[in-house]
Coordinates of C-alpha atoms (C1' of nucleotides) in Angstrom, one line a residue:
Chain A
M224 CA -15.0 69.9 4.2
Q225 CA -15.8 66.3 4.5
H226 CA -19.3 65.1 3.7
I227 CA -21.6 65.7 6.6
E228 CA -22.5 62.0 6.7
T229 CA -18.8 61.1 7.0
V230 CA -18.3 63.5 9.9
F231 CA -21.2 61.9 11.7
E232 CA -20.0 58.4 11.0
H233 CA -16.6 59.2 12.4
T234 CA -18.1 60.9 15.4
I235 CA -20.2 57.8 16.2
Q236 CA -17.2 55.6 15.7
D237 CA -15.2 57.7 18.2
L238 CA -17.9 58.0 20.8
F239 CA -19.5 54.6 20.8
G240 CA -17.2 52.4 18.7
L241 CA -20.1 51.6 16.4
E242 CA -19.9 51.4 12.6
V243 CA -23.1 52.7 11.2
K244 CA -24.2 54.3 8.0
V245 CA -25.7 57.7 8.5
V246 CA -28.4 58.8 6.2
F247 CA -29.9 62.2 6.0
T248 CA -33.4 63.0 4.9
R249 CA -35.1 66.3 4.1
P250 CA -37.2 67.2 7.1
D251 CA -40.0 69.7 7.3
E252 CA -38.6 73.1 6.6
Q253 CA -39.2 74.3 10.2
F254 CA -36.7 71.7 11.5
G255 CA -33.8 72.5 9.2
D256 CA -32.2 71.3 5.9
L257 CA -31.1 67.8 6.8
A258 CA -32.2 65.4 9.5
T259 CA -31.0 62.0 10.7
N260 CA -32.6 59.5 13.0
V261 CA -29.4 57.6 13.6
A262 CA -29.5 58.3 17.4
L263 CA -32.9 56.5 17.6
H264 CA -31.5 53.5 15.9
I265 CA -28.3 53.0 18.0
A266 CA -29.7 54.1 21.4
K267 CA -30.8 50.7 22.4
Q268 CA -27.5 48.9 21.9
I269 CA -25.7 51.8 23.7
G270 CA -28.2 51.7 26.5
V271 CA -28.7 55.4 26.8
S272 CA -31.8 57.4 25.9
P273 CA -32.0 58.5 22.2
R274 CA -32.0 62.1 23.1
E275 CA -28.9 61.7 25.2
V276 CA -27.2 59.9 22.3
A277 CA -28.2 62.6 19.9
T278 CA -26.9 65.3 22.2
R279 CA -23.6 63.6 22.5
I280 CA -23.2 63.2 18.8
T281 CA -24.3 66.7 18.1
D282 CA -21.8 68.2 20.6
A283 CA -18.9 66.2 19.3
A284 CA -19.7 66.8 15.6
K285 CA -20.1 70.5 15.9
D286 CA -16.5 71.5 15.5
A287 CA -15.8 69.2 12.7
L288 CA -18.6 70.5 10.6
G289 CA -17.2 73.9 10.0
A290 CA -18.8 77.0 8.5
D291 CA -21.0 75.1 6.0
V292 CA -23.4 74.3 8.9
S293 CA -25.0 77.1 10.6
D294 CA -27.0 75.2 13.2
I295 CA -27.4 71.7 14.6
T296 CA -30.0 70.7 17.1
V297 CA -31.6 67.8 18.8
A298 CA -35.4 67.6 18.5
G299 CA -38.4 65.4 19.3
P300 CA -37.5 61.8 20.4
G301 CA -33.9 62.2 19.2
F302 CA -33.7 63.5 15.7
I303 CA -30.6 65.5 14.8
N304 CA -31.5 68.5 12.6
V305 CA -28.8 70.3 10.6
T306 CA -29.2 73.7 9.1
L307 CA -26.8 74.6 6.3
S308 CA -25.3 78.1 6.1
D309 CA -27.0 80.3 3.5
N310 CA -23.8 80.5 1.5
E311 CA -23.5 76.7 1.3
L312 CA -27.2 76.4 0.4
L313 CA -26.8 78.8 -2.5
G314 CA -23.8 76.9 -3.7
R315 CA -25.7 73.7 -3.6
A316 CA -28.6 75.3 -5.4
Q317 CA -26.5 76.5 -8.2
A318 CA -24.9 73.0 -8.7
A319 CA -28.3 71.2 -8.5
A320 CA -29.3 71.1 -12.2
A321 CA -26.0 69.6 -13.3
E322 CA -25.8 66.8 -10.8
K323 CA -26.9 63.5 -12.2
P324 CA -26.7 60.2 -10.3
Q325 CA -24.5 57.9 -12.4
I326 CA -26.3 54.8 -11.3
Y327 CA -26.2 53.3 -14.8
Q328 CA -22.8 54.6 -15.9
D329 CA -21.6 52.9 -19.1
K330 CA -24.3 50.3 -18.9
L331 CA -26.0 49.1 -22.1
V332 CA -29.7 49.1 -21.6
V333 CA -32.4 47.9 -24.0
A334 CA -35.8 49.5 -23.3
E335 CA -38.8 47.9 -24.9
Y336 CA -42.1 49.7 -24.7
S337 CA -45.1 51.0 -26.6
D338 CA -45.6 47.7 -28.6
P339 CA -48.5 48.6 -30.8
N340 CA -49.8 46.0 -33.3
P341 CA -49.7 46.7 -37.0
F342 CA -53.2 46.5 -38.5
K343 CA -54.8 47.5 -35.2
A344 CA -55.7 50.8 -33.7
F345 CA -53.2 52.8 -31.6
H346 CA -55.4 53.3 -28.6
A347 CA -55.1 55.2 -25.3
G348 CA -53.4 52.4 -23.5
H349 CA -50.6 52.5 -26.1
F350 CA -50.4 56.2 -25.6
Y351 CA -49.9 55.7 -21.8
T352 CA -47.3 53.0 -22.1
T353 CA -45.4 55.0 -24.7
V354 CA -45.2 58.1 -22.5
V355 CA -44.2 56.1 -19.4
G356 CA -41.6 54.1 -21.4
D357 CA -40.2 57.3 -22.9
A358 CA -39.7 58.9 -19.5
I359 CA -38.1 55.8 -18.0
A360 CA -35.7 55.5 -20.9
R361 CA -34.7 59.1 -20.4
L362 CA -34.1 58.6 -16.7
V363 CA -31.9 55.7 -17.3
Q364 CA -30.0 57.6 -19.9
A365 CA -29.5 60.6 -17.7
A366 CA -28.1 58.2 -15.1
G367 CA -25.3 57.3 -17.5
A368 CA -26.6 54.4 -19.6
K369 CA -26.5 53.9 -23.3
V370 CA -30.1 53.2 -24.0
H371 CA -31.5 51.4 -27.1
R372 CA -35.2 51.9 -27.5
V373 CA -37.0 49.0 -29.2
N374 CA -40.5 48.3 -30.1
F375 CA -42.3 44.9 -30.5
G376 CA -45.5 44.3 -32.4
G377 CA -47.6 41.6 -33.8
D378 CA -47.4 41.6 -37.6
V379 CA -48.5 38.0 -37.6
G380 CA -51.1 36.2 -35.6
L381 CA -54.8 35.9 -35.5
H382 CA -55.5 39.6 -35.3
V383 CA -53.6 40.0 -38.6
G384 CA -55.6 37.2 -40.1
K385 CA -58.8 39.0 -39.1
A386 CA -57.6 42.3 -40.6
M387 CA -56.2 40.8 -43.8
W388 CA -59.4 38.8 -44.3
A389 CA -61.4 42.0 -44.4
I390 CA -58.8 43.8 -46.4
V391 CA -58.7 41.1 -49.1
G392 CA -62.4 40.5 -49.3
E393 CA -63.8 38.6 -52.2
D394 CA -61.4 39.7 -54.9
M395 CA -57.7 40.0 -54.1
Q396 CA -56.8 41.8 -57.3
K397 CA -59.5 44.4 -56.5
A398 CA -58.1 44.8 -53.0
L399 CA -54.7 45.5 -54.3
E400 CA -56.1 48.2 -56.7
N401 CA -58.0 49.7 -53.8
L402 CA -54.7 50.1 -51.9
E403 CA -53.3 52.2 -54.7
V404 CA -56.3 54.5 -54.3
L405 CA -55.9 54.6 -50.5
A406 CA -52.2 55.4 -50.8
A407 CA -53.1 58.9 -51.8
Q408 CA -55.0 59.5 -48.5
P409 CA -53.4 60.8 -45.3
L410 CA -51.6 58.2 -43.2
H411 CA -54.0 58.6 -40.3
D412 CA -56.9 57.8 -42.5
R413 CA -55.2 54.7 -43.8
A414 CA -54.4 53.6 -40.3
T415 CA -58.0 54.1 -39.3
W416 CA -59.2 52.1 -42.3
M417 CA -57.0 49.2 -41.3
A418 CA -58.3 49.3 -37.8
E419 CA -61.8 49.2 -39.1
C420 CA -60.9 46.2 -41.2
Y421 CA -59.7 44.5 -38.1
V422 CA -62.9 45.2 -36.3
K423 CA -64.8 43.8 -39.3
G424 CA -62.8 40.7 -39.3
N425 CA -63.1 40.3 -35.6
T426 CA -66.9 40.5 -35.7
A427 CA -67.0 38.0 -38.6
Y428 CA -64.8 35.6 -36.7
D429 CA -67.2 35.6 -33.8
E430 CA -70.4 35.5 -35.7
D431 CA -69.8 33.6 -38.9
E432 CA -68.4 30.0 -39.0
T433 CA -67.3 30.2 -42.7
A434 CA -65.5 33.5 -42.1
K435 CA -63.9 32.0 -39.0
A436 CA -62.4 29.2 -41.1
Q437 CA -61.3 31.6 -43.7
I438 CA -59.6 33.8 -41.1
I439 CA -57.7 30.9 -39.6
G440 CA -56.6 30.1 -43.1
M441 CA -55.5 33.6 -43.7
N442 CA -53.5 33.6 -40.5
K443 CA -51.6 30.6 -41.8
K444 CA -51.1 32.3 -45.2
V445 CA -49.6 35.3 -43.5
Y446 CA -47.1 33.1 -41.7
L447 CA -46.2 31.5 -45.1
I448 CA -45.5 34.9 -46.6
H449 CA -42.7 35.3 -44.1
E450 CA -41.6 31.7 -44.3
Q451 CA -41.1 32.0 -48.0
D452 CA -39.9 35.6 -47.9
D453 CA -42.7 36.4 -50.4
H454 CA -42.8 39.9 -51.7
T455 CA -44.3 39.3 -55.2
S456 CA -47.6 37.5 -54.8
T457 CA -50.7 39.6 -54.7
L458 CA -51.4 38.7 -51.1
A459 CA -47.8 39.5 -50.1
K460 CA -48.0 42.9 -51.7
I461 CA -51.2 43.7 -49.9
Y462 CA -49.8 42.5 -46.6
H463 CA -46.5 44.4 -46.9
T464 CA -48.1 47.6 -48.1
C465 CA -50.5 47.6 -45.1
R466 CA -47.8 46.7 -42.6
D467 CA -45.5 49.4 -43.8
W468 CA -48.4 51.9 -43.5
S469 CA -48.8 50.9 -39.9
Y470 CA -45.1 51.4 -39.1
E471 CA -45.1 54.7 -40.9
Y472 CA -48.1 55.7 -38.9
F473 CA -46.5 54.8 -35.6
D474 CA -43.3 56.7 -36.3
A475 CA -45.3 59.7 -37.4
F476 CA -47.3 59.6 -34.2
Y477 CA -44.2 59.3 -32.0
Q478 CA -42.7 62.3 -33.7
E479 CA -45.9 64.3 -33.3
L480 CA -46.1 63.4 -29.6
G481 CA -42.5 64.3 -29.0
V482 CA -41.1 61.0 -27.7
D483 CA -37.7 59.6 -28.7
P484 CA -37.8 57.5 -31.9
F485 CA -37.3 53.8 -31.7
E486 CA -34.1 52.3 -32.9
K487 CA -35.7 49.1 -34.0
Y488 CA -38.9 47.3 -34.4
Y489 CA -39.0 43.6 -33.6
P490 CA -41.9 42.4 -35.6
E491 CA -43.3 39.0 -34.4
S492 CA -42.6 37.6 -37.8
Q493 CA -39.0 38.0 -37.0
T494 CA -39.1 36.7 -33.4
T495 CA -41.4 33.8 -34.3
P496 CA -38.9 31.6 -36.1
V497 CA -36.3 32.2 -33.4
G498 CA -38.9 31.4 -30.7
L499 CA -40.1 28.3 -32.4
A500 CA -36.6 27.0 -33.0
T501 CA -35.6 27.7 -29.4
V502 CA -38.7 26.1 -27.9
K503 CA -38.3 23.0 -30.0
E504 CA -34.7 22.8 -29.2
Q505 CA -35.4 23.1 -25.5
L506 CA -38.2 20.6 -25.8
A507 CA -35.6 18.0 -26.6
Q508 CA -33.7 19.2 -23.5
G509 CA -36.7 18.7 -21.3
V510 CA -37.3 22.4 -20.5
Y511 CA -40.7 22.4 -22.4
K512 CA -42.9 19.4 -22.7
K513 CA -45.8 18.1 -24.7
S514 CA -49.2 18.1 -23.3
N515 CA -52.5 17.5 -25.1
G516 CA -50.9 18.1 -28.4
A517 CA -49.4 21.4 -27.4
I518 CA -45.9 22.3 -26.2
V519 CA -46.1 23.9 -22.7
F520 CA -43.8 25.0 -19.9
D521 CA -44.8 23.5 -16.6
G522 CA -44.7 26.6 -14.5
E523 CA -46.4 24.9 -11.6
Q524 CA -43.2 23.3 -10.3
F525 CA -42.1 26.9 -9.7
G526 CA -45.3 28.1 -8.2
L527 CA -46.4 29.7 -11.5
H528 CA -48.9 28.8 -14.2
T529 CA -48.4 26.3 -16.9
R530 CA -48.7 28.0 -20.3
V531 CA -48.8 26.9 -23.9
F532 CA -45.9 28.0 -26.0
I533 CA -46.7 26.2 -29.2
N534 CA -50.4 25.3 -29.7
S535 CA -51.7 22.0 -30.9
E536 CA -51.8 23.3 -34.5
G537 CA -48.1 23.8 -34.4
L538 CA -48.4 27.6 -34.3
P539 CA -46.5 29.6 -31.8
T540 CA -48.4 31.5 -29.1
Y541 CA -47.3 34.8 -27.7
E542 CA -45.1 32.9 -25.3
A543 CA -42.9 31.4 -28.0
K544 CA -42.7 34.8 -29.8
D545 CA -41.6 36.4 -26.6
V546 CA -38.9 33.8 -26.1
G547 CA -37.8 34.6 -29.6
L548 CA -37.8 38.3 -28.7
I549 CA -35.7 37.8 -25.7
M550 CA -33.2 35.8 -27.7
A551 CA -33.2 38.3 -30.5
K552 CA -32.5 41.2 -28.1
W553 CA -29.7 39.3 -26.4
H554 CA -28.2 38.4 -29.8
D555 CA -28.4 42.0 -31.0
Y556 CA -27.2 43.9 -27.9
R557 CA -25.6 41.7 -25.2
F558 CA -27.3 44.1 -22.8
D559 CA -26.4 44.7 -19.2
L560 CA -30.1 45.4 -18.5
S561 CA -33.2 44.8 -20.4
L562 CA -36.3 46.8 -19.5
I563 CA -39.6 45.6 -20.6
I564 CA -42.4 48.1 -20.0
T565 CA -46.0 46.8 -20.3
G566 CA -49.3 46.7 -18.7
N567 CA -49.7 44.8 -15.4
D568 CA -52.1 42.3 -16.9
I569 CA -49.2 40.2 -18.1
V570 CA -47.1 40.1 -14.9
E571 CA -47.8 36.4 -14.2
Y572 CA -47.4 35.6 -17.9
M573 CA -44.0 37.2 -18.1
K574 CA -42.8 35.4 -15.0
V575 CA -43.6 32.1 -16.7
V576 CA -41.8 33.1 -19.9
L577 CA -38.7 34.3 -18.0
K578 CA -38.7 31.3 -15.8
S579 CA -38.6 29.0 -18.9
V580 CA -35.8 31.1 -20.4
E581 CA -33.9 30.8 -17.1
Q582 CA -33.7 27.0 -17.6
F583 CA -31.5 27.3 -20.6
M584 CA -30.1 30.9 -20.5
P585 CA -29.7 31.5 -16.7
E586 CA -27.8 34.7 -17.3
L587 CA -30.7 36.5 -18.9
P588 CA -33.6 36.8 -16.4
P589 CA -31.3 38.4 -13.7
R590 CA -30.6 41.2 -16.1
T591 CA -34.2 41.6 -17.2
R592 CA -36.7 43.8 -15.5
H593 CA -40.4 43.7 -16.3
L594 CA -41.8 47.1 -15.3
T595 CA -45.5 47.3 -15.3
H596 CA -48.1 50.0 -15.2
G597 CA -51.8 49.9 -14.6
M598 CA -54.6 50.2 -17.1
L599 CA -56.1 53.4 -18.4
K600 CA -59.7 53.6 -17.1
L601 CA -62.5 56.1 -17.3
E602 CA -64.2 57.8 -14.4
G603 CA -65.8 55.5 -11.9
G604 CA -63.2 52.8 -12.8
A605 CA -65.0 51.9 -16.0
K606 CA -62.8 49.8 -18.4
M607 CA -62.6 51.0 -21.9
S608 CA -64.2 48.5 -24.2
S609 CA -65.0 48.7 -27.9
R610 CA -68.3 47.0 -27.3
K611 CA -69.4 49.7 -24.9
G612 CA -68.2 52.3 -27.3
N613 CA -66.1 54.1 -24.7
V614 CA -62.7 53.4 -26.2
L615 CA -60.3 56.3 -26.5
Y616 CA -57.8 56.3 -29.3
A617 CA -54.4 57.9 -29.0
N618 CA -55.3 60.4 -31.6
D619 CA -58.5 61.4 -29.8
I620 CA -56.4 62.3 -26.8
L621 CA -54.1 64.5 -28.9
Q622 CA -57.0 66.2 -30.6
A623 CA -58.9 66.9 -27.3
A624 CA -55.7 68.3 -25.7
E625 CA -55.1 70.5 -28.7
T626 CA -58.6 71.9 -28.6
A627 CA -58.4 72.5 -24.9
A628 CA -55.2 74.4 -25.3
K629 CA -56.7 76.4 -28.1
G630 CA -54.5 74.9 -30.7
D631 CA -51.2 75.3 -28.8
K632 CA -49.8 71.9 -29.3
Q633 CA -46.7 72.4 -27.1
T634 CA -48.9 73.2 -24.1
A635 CA -51.5 70.5 -25.0
Y636 CA -49.0 67.7 -25.2
A637 CA -47.2 68.9 -22.1
A638 CA -50.5 68.7 -20.2
V639 CA -51.3 65.2 -21.3
K640 CA -47.9 63.8 -20.7
Y641 CA -47.7 65.3 -17.3
A642 CA -51.2 64.1 -16.4
L643 CA -50.1 60.6 -17.2
L644 CA -46.7 60.8 -15.6
K645 CA -47.6 62.5 -12.3
Q646 CA -49.2 59.3 -11.0
R647 CA -47.1 56.5 -9.6
T648 CA -46.5 53.9 -12.2
G649 CA -48.1 50.6 -11.3
G650 CA -51.7 51.1 -10.4
D651 CA -54.6 51.8 -12.7
I652 CA -54.9 55.3 -13.9
I653 CA -58.3 57.0 -14.1
Y654 CA -58.2 59.0 -17.2
N655 CA -60.2 62.1 -17.1
P656 CA -60.1 63.7 -20.5
S657 CA -60.9 67.2 -19.3
E658 CA -58.6 67.2 -16.3
S659 CA -55.8 65.8 -18.3
V660 CA -55.7 68.9 -20.4
A661 CA -56.0 71.3 -17.5
L662 CA -53.7 74.2 -17.6
E663 CA -54.0 75.0 -13.9
G664 CA -53.0 73.4 -10.6
N665 CA -50.7 70.4 -10.6
S666 CA -50.3 70.3 -14.3
G667 CA -47.6 70.4 -17.0
P668 CA -48.6 73.9 -18.2
Y669 CA -48.4 75.2 -14.6
V670 CA -44.8 74.1 -14.5
Q671 CA -44.0 75.4 -18.0
Y672 CA -45.6 78.7 -17.2
A673 CA -43.6 79.0 -14.0
H674 CA -40.5 78.4 -16.0
A675 CA -41.4 80.9 -18.7
R676 CA -41.9 83.6 -16.0
A677 CA -38.5 82.9 -14.5
R678 CA -36.9 83.1 -18.0
S679 CA -38.7 86.3 -18.6
I680 CA -37.1 87.9 -15.6
L681 CA -33.7 86.7 -16.6
A682 CA -34.1 88.0 -20.1
K683 CA -35.0 91.5 -18.7
A684 CA -32.2 91.6 -16.2
N685 CA -28.9 93.0 -17.6
R686 CA -26.3 92.1 -15.0
S687 CA -24.3 88.9 -14.5
D688 CA -22.1 89.9 -11.6
P689 CA -22.9 87.8 -8.5
G690 CA -22.7 90.7 -6.1
D691 CA -21.7 90.4 -2.5
F692 CA -23.3 87.5 -0.7
I693 CA -25.9 88.5 1.8
D694 CA -28.0 86.4 4.1
F695 CA -31.3 85.0 2.7
E696 CA -34.7 86.3 3.4
P697 CA -37.2 83.6 4.3
S698 CA -38.8 83.2 0.9
E699 CA -35.4 83.2 -0.8
R700 CA -34.2 80.6 1.6
S701 CA -37.2 78.4 0.9
L702 CA -36.6 78.6 -2.8
A703 CA -32.9 77.8 -2.5
R704 CA -33.6 74.9 -0.2
K705 CA -36.2 73.5 -2.5
I706 CA -33.8 73.7 -5.5
T707 CA -31.2 71.7 -3.6
E708 CA -33.6 68.8 -3.3
Y709 CA -33.4 68.1 -7.0
P710 CA -30.4 65.7 -7.1
T711 CA -32.0 63.6 -4.3
V712 CA -35.3 63.4 -6.1
L713 CA -33.7 62.5 -9.4
E714 CA -31.7 59.8 -7.7
K715 CA -34.9 58.4 -6.2
A716 CA -36.7 58.5 -9.6
V717 CA -33.8 56.7 -11.3
T718 CA -33.4 54.1 -8.5
E719 CA -37.1 53.2 -8.5
L720 CA -37.6 54.0 -12.2
M721 CA -40.5 56.1 -11.2
P722 CA -40.9 59.3 -13.2
H723 CA -43.8 60.6 -10.9
H724 CA -41.3 61.6 -8.2
I725 CA -40.0 64.3 -10.7
C726 CA -43.5 65.6 -11.3
T727 CA -44.3 65.9 -7.6
Y728 CA -41.1 67.7 -7.0
L729 CA -41.3 70.1 -10.0
Y730 CA -44.7 71.1 -9.0
E731 CA -43.6 71.8 -5.4
L732 CA -40.6 73.7 -6.7
A733 CA -42.7 75.8 -9.1
Q734 CA -45.1 76.5 -6.2
T735 CA -42.2 77.6 -4.0
F736 CA -41.0 79.9 -6.7
N737 CA -44.4 81.4 -7.3
R738 CA -44.7 82.2 -3.6
F739 CA -41.3 83.9 -3.8
Y740 CA -42.2 85.7 -7.0
E741 CA -45.4 86.9 -5.5
Q742 CA -43.8 88.8 -2.7
S743 CA -40.3 89.5 -3.9
R744 CA -39.3 91.8 -6.7
V745 CA -36.2 90.9 -8.5
I746 CA -35.2 93.5 -11.1
G747 CA -34.4 96.9 -9.5
D748 CA -34.5 95.5 -6.0
E749 CA -31.4 96.1 -3.8
R750 CA -31.2 92.3 -3.5
E751 CA -31.3 91.9 -7.3
A752 CA -27.9 90.2 -7.7
L753 CA -28.6 87.4 -5.2
R754 CA -32.2 86.9 -6.4
L755 CA -31.1 86.7 -10.0
Q756 CA -28.7 83.8 -9.1
L757 CA -31.6 82.0 -7.4
V758 CA -34.0 82.5 -10.3
H759 CA -31.3 81.2 -12.7
A760 CA -30.6 78.1 -10.6
Y761 CA -34.4 77.6 -10.3
A762 CA -35.1 77.9 -14.0
D763 CA -32.2 75.5 -14.9
V764 CA -33.5 72.8 -12.5
L765 CA -37.1 73.2 -13.8
K766 CA -35.9 72.9 -17.4
D767 CA -33.7 69.8 -16.6
G768 CA -36.6 68.2 -14.7
L769 CA -39.0 68.7 -17.5
S770 CA -36.5 67.3 -20.0
M771 CA -36.5 64.1 -17.9
L772 CA -40.2 63.9 -18.6
H773 CA -39.6 64.9 -22.2
I774 CA -41.7 68.0 -21.8
P775 CA -40.4 71.1 -23.4
A776 CA -39.5 74.1 -21.3
P777 CA -40.1 77.1 -23.7
E778 CA -38.9 80.6 -22.8
H779 CA -42.2 82.1 -23.8
L780 CA -45.7 80.6 -23.8
Chain B
rG15 C1' -60.4 28.0 -5.4
rC16 C1' -55.3 29.6 -6.1
rG17 C1' -51.6 33.7 -7.5
rC18 C1' -50.4 39.0 -8.2
rC19 C1' -51.8 44.1 -7.4
rC20 C1' -54.9 47.8 -5.1
rG21 C1' -58.1 50.3 -0.9
rU22 C1' -55.6 57.7 2.2
rA23 C1' -60.4 64.3 2.1
rG24 C1' -66.8 64.5 -2.1
rC25 C1' -63.5 63.4 -6.7
rU26 C1' -58.3 62.4 -8.7
rC27 C1' -53.8 61.3 -6.3
rA28 C1' -48.7 62.1 -3.3
rG29 C1' -46.7 60.2 1.1
rU30 C1' -44.2 53.1 1.9
rG31 C1' -40.7 53.1 9.4
rG32 C1' -40.2 59.0 12.1
rA33 C1' -42.0 64.9 14.1
rU34 C1' -49.0 68.2 13.6
rA35 C1' -51.0 62.7 7.2
rG36 C1' -50.3 66.5 2.4
rA37 C1' -51.5 68.3 -2.9
rG38 C1' -54.7 69.2 -7.0
rU39 C1' -59.8 69.7 -7.9
rA40 C1' -64.7 71.2 -6.3
rC41 C1' -67.0 74.8 -2.8
rU42 C1' -66.5 79.9 0.1
rU43 C1' -63.6 84.4 0.3
rG44 C1' -59.6 88.1 -0.7
rG45 C1' -55.5 90.0 -4.0
rC46 C1' -53.6 92.6 -10.8
rU47 C1' -51.5 100.9 -12.1
rU48 C1' -46.0 97.0 -10.0
rC49 C1' -40.4 91.7 -13.3
rG50 C1' -46.1 87.2 -17.2
rA51 C1' -52.9 86.5 -12.4
rA52 C1' -52.0 79.6 -16.7
rC53 C1' -50.5 83.1 -10.3
rC54 C1' -50.9 83.9 -4.9
rA55 C1' -53.3 84.1 0.1
rA56 C1' -57.2 82.3 3.6
rG57 C1' -61.3 78.7 5.1
rG58 C1' -64.1 74.2 5.9
rG59 C1' -63.3 68.9 4.5
rG60 C1' -59.7 62.4 7.3
rU61 C1' -62.3 55.7 11.9
rC62 C1' -55.3 56.4 6.2
rG63 C1' -61.0 49.6 4.3
rC64 C1' -61.6 46.6 9.5
rA65 C1' -59.0 44.0 13.4
rA66 C1' -54.9 42.1 15.9
rG67 C1' -49.5 41.9 16.2
rU68 C1' -44.1 43.7 15.7
rU69 C1' -41.5 48.5 17.1
rC70 C1' -39.1 53.8 21.2
rA71 C1' -42.2 55.1 16.7
rA72 C1' -47.0 52.1 11.8
rA73 C1' -50.9 55.1 6.4
rU74 C1' -46.1 52.5 5.7
rC75 C1' -43.8 46.0 8.1
rU76 C1' -46.5 40.9 9.5
rU77 C1' -51.1 38.0 10.0
rG78 C1' -56.4 37.5 9.5
rC79 C1' -60.9 39.5 7.5
rC80 C1' -63.9 42.8 4.1
rG81 C1' -64.2 45.3 -0.7
rG82 C1' -62.2 45.9 -5.9
rG83 C1' -59.0 44.8 -10.3
rC84 C1' -56.1 41.4 -13.2
rG85 C1' -54.3 36.5 -14.2
rU86 C1' -55.2 31.3 -13.9
rA87 C1' -53.7 25.9 -21.3
rC88 C1' -53.6 26.6 -26.6
rC89 C1' -55.8 35.3 -27.1
rA90 C1' -52.2 39.1 -26.7

RNA sequence: GCGCCCGUAGCUCAGUGGAUAGAGUACUUGGCUUCGAACCAAGGGGUCGCAAGUUCAAAUCUUGCCGGGCGUACCA
């Protein structure tokens, strides 16, 4: 049979001489399996009432649709509702898990996200951006792309100056010896120690003029380490040792959390020379200009802000480093699409950077997408702030989750990931520590549990013959119908790069299954063969959907 | 001031042009001798911030207003 859409398009062409695209949506279950409002759209130009148009289309299409469609009706103001035959619905359900929208087929995609800074704490915000980025990367990958995951972080800059100032202290030799002692301690403790040093340096910078001058000096020295490729001086040894600890800590954390590893870190020390050179080169071309001793991009002529790329001390700001990052990524990958996933506090900033790059590399911004998410906040919309002492660190989240799940890490991490992903990416997210590790309701563990129950049935059943097809009972039909929605949902999630659509769907699917499960026995029932096929299709879709979110679907919990 | 984003049930959120606006949670109540009760069923709870406009049809699009967040030159 032709696609139902095609049948309708031909019918409308024959009846009214109109060329229109027919789109079907999933209506409320009481109305059928597919619905279209095409009659409402074309009624005006035909000059007949929408219901009349719908009726004529329906009558004419009936014969061409064949046995796959069991019913077709006109309802409401002129909707056309289509009900699929039970047999067709079962077939679609069984194919659902394997169907992937190949929207990014053979595309080379670079996905940048997470972006923690060495020497600083890996806080809850990094946790969120990491989980979101991981899910988006997997979606794009499922849609056919070759995805390269990259990470960007500030291994130079004022924050490093602050941390290094505190690490070095009065006596550099002593500091180096101290590192040798620290090396024996767990990675997490070392990371915490560095973060504390940063806080110490940060406080000193604000409160002590002498320290401030020293920190500014330290910042420059760190740049020099890279400029001279220094690995032998005492300062360079301290710096590189600490930086390596940070990277090791990040990698260990990603592995622990269960997100895909990063292929490459772009440290700012690497992108900085590229950015500096590019900005200076384009200064000569008139893209950037001097202003008050700094080098800026005049964004105002494009309705954006004017921003400083190289400050009056000759040091690059984040802007120049980001120009360098964009150039480095392009040099390394020649990507079709570059995804940059960050918080939404830098949307305006990123527009300026990309607009400036557009002036000399016009091919890059069109293939770059800046995807942003909101900030993690606490109940009542309170912002996390180290001064208020209400900062959550990534590790705190994992610990709390693990405790709540009574030491079951798999369940704990599933709960937290799902809690973050179920909300639409973009707006702020109110993080409720206790709700995020809930095992009930719209949660990761609920979906995992529903999956395990289904697998348990399948494991106990010992038959594989499909049996003779028989018509569905209502709860079977609801389940089959819900399963068939999966490819549409996946397509929407991929198109919009919005993982939450998958969460919403998986929860509804699991709920539909649980209702079925509650009232229908599978093993030993006279309908066993049919029901086993449904349970199988259901479990496969659930597992596939969870894998998109990078949440495991164990057979037992 | 200007720019971007947001405002849906007590709370946390789905729904972004379509049919009676839905979930979770909290509260009340019922259901395990039966394939896994981390489950299911029932109940109350809404000026979709306000107003006007566009449309056969608006929570959804447009405009204005109110409220909140973020950004707005050498932080990232």
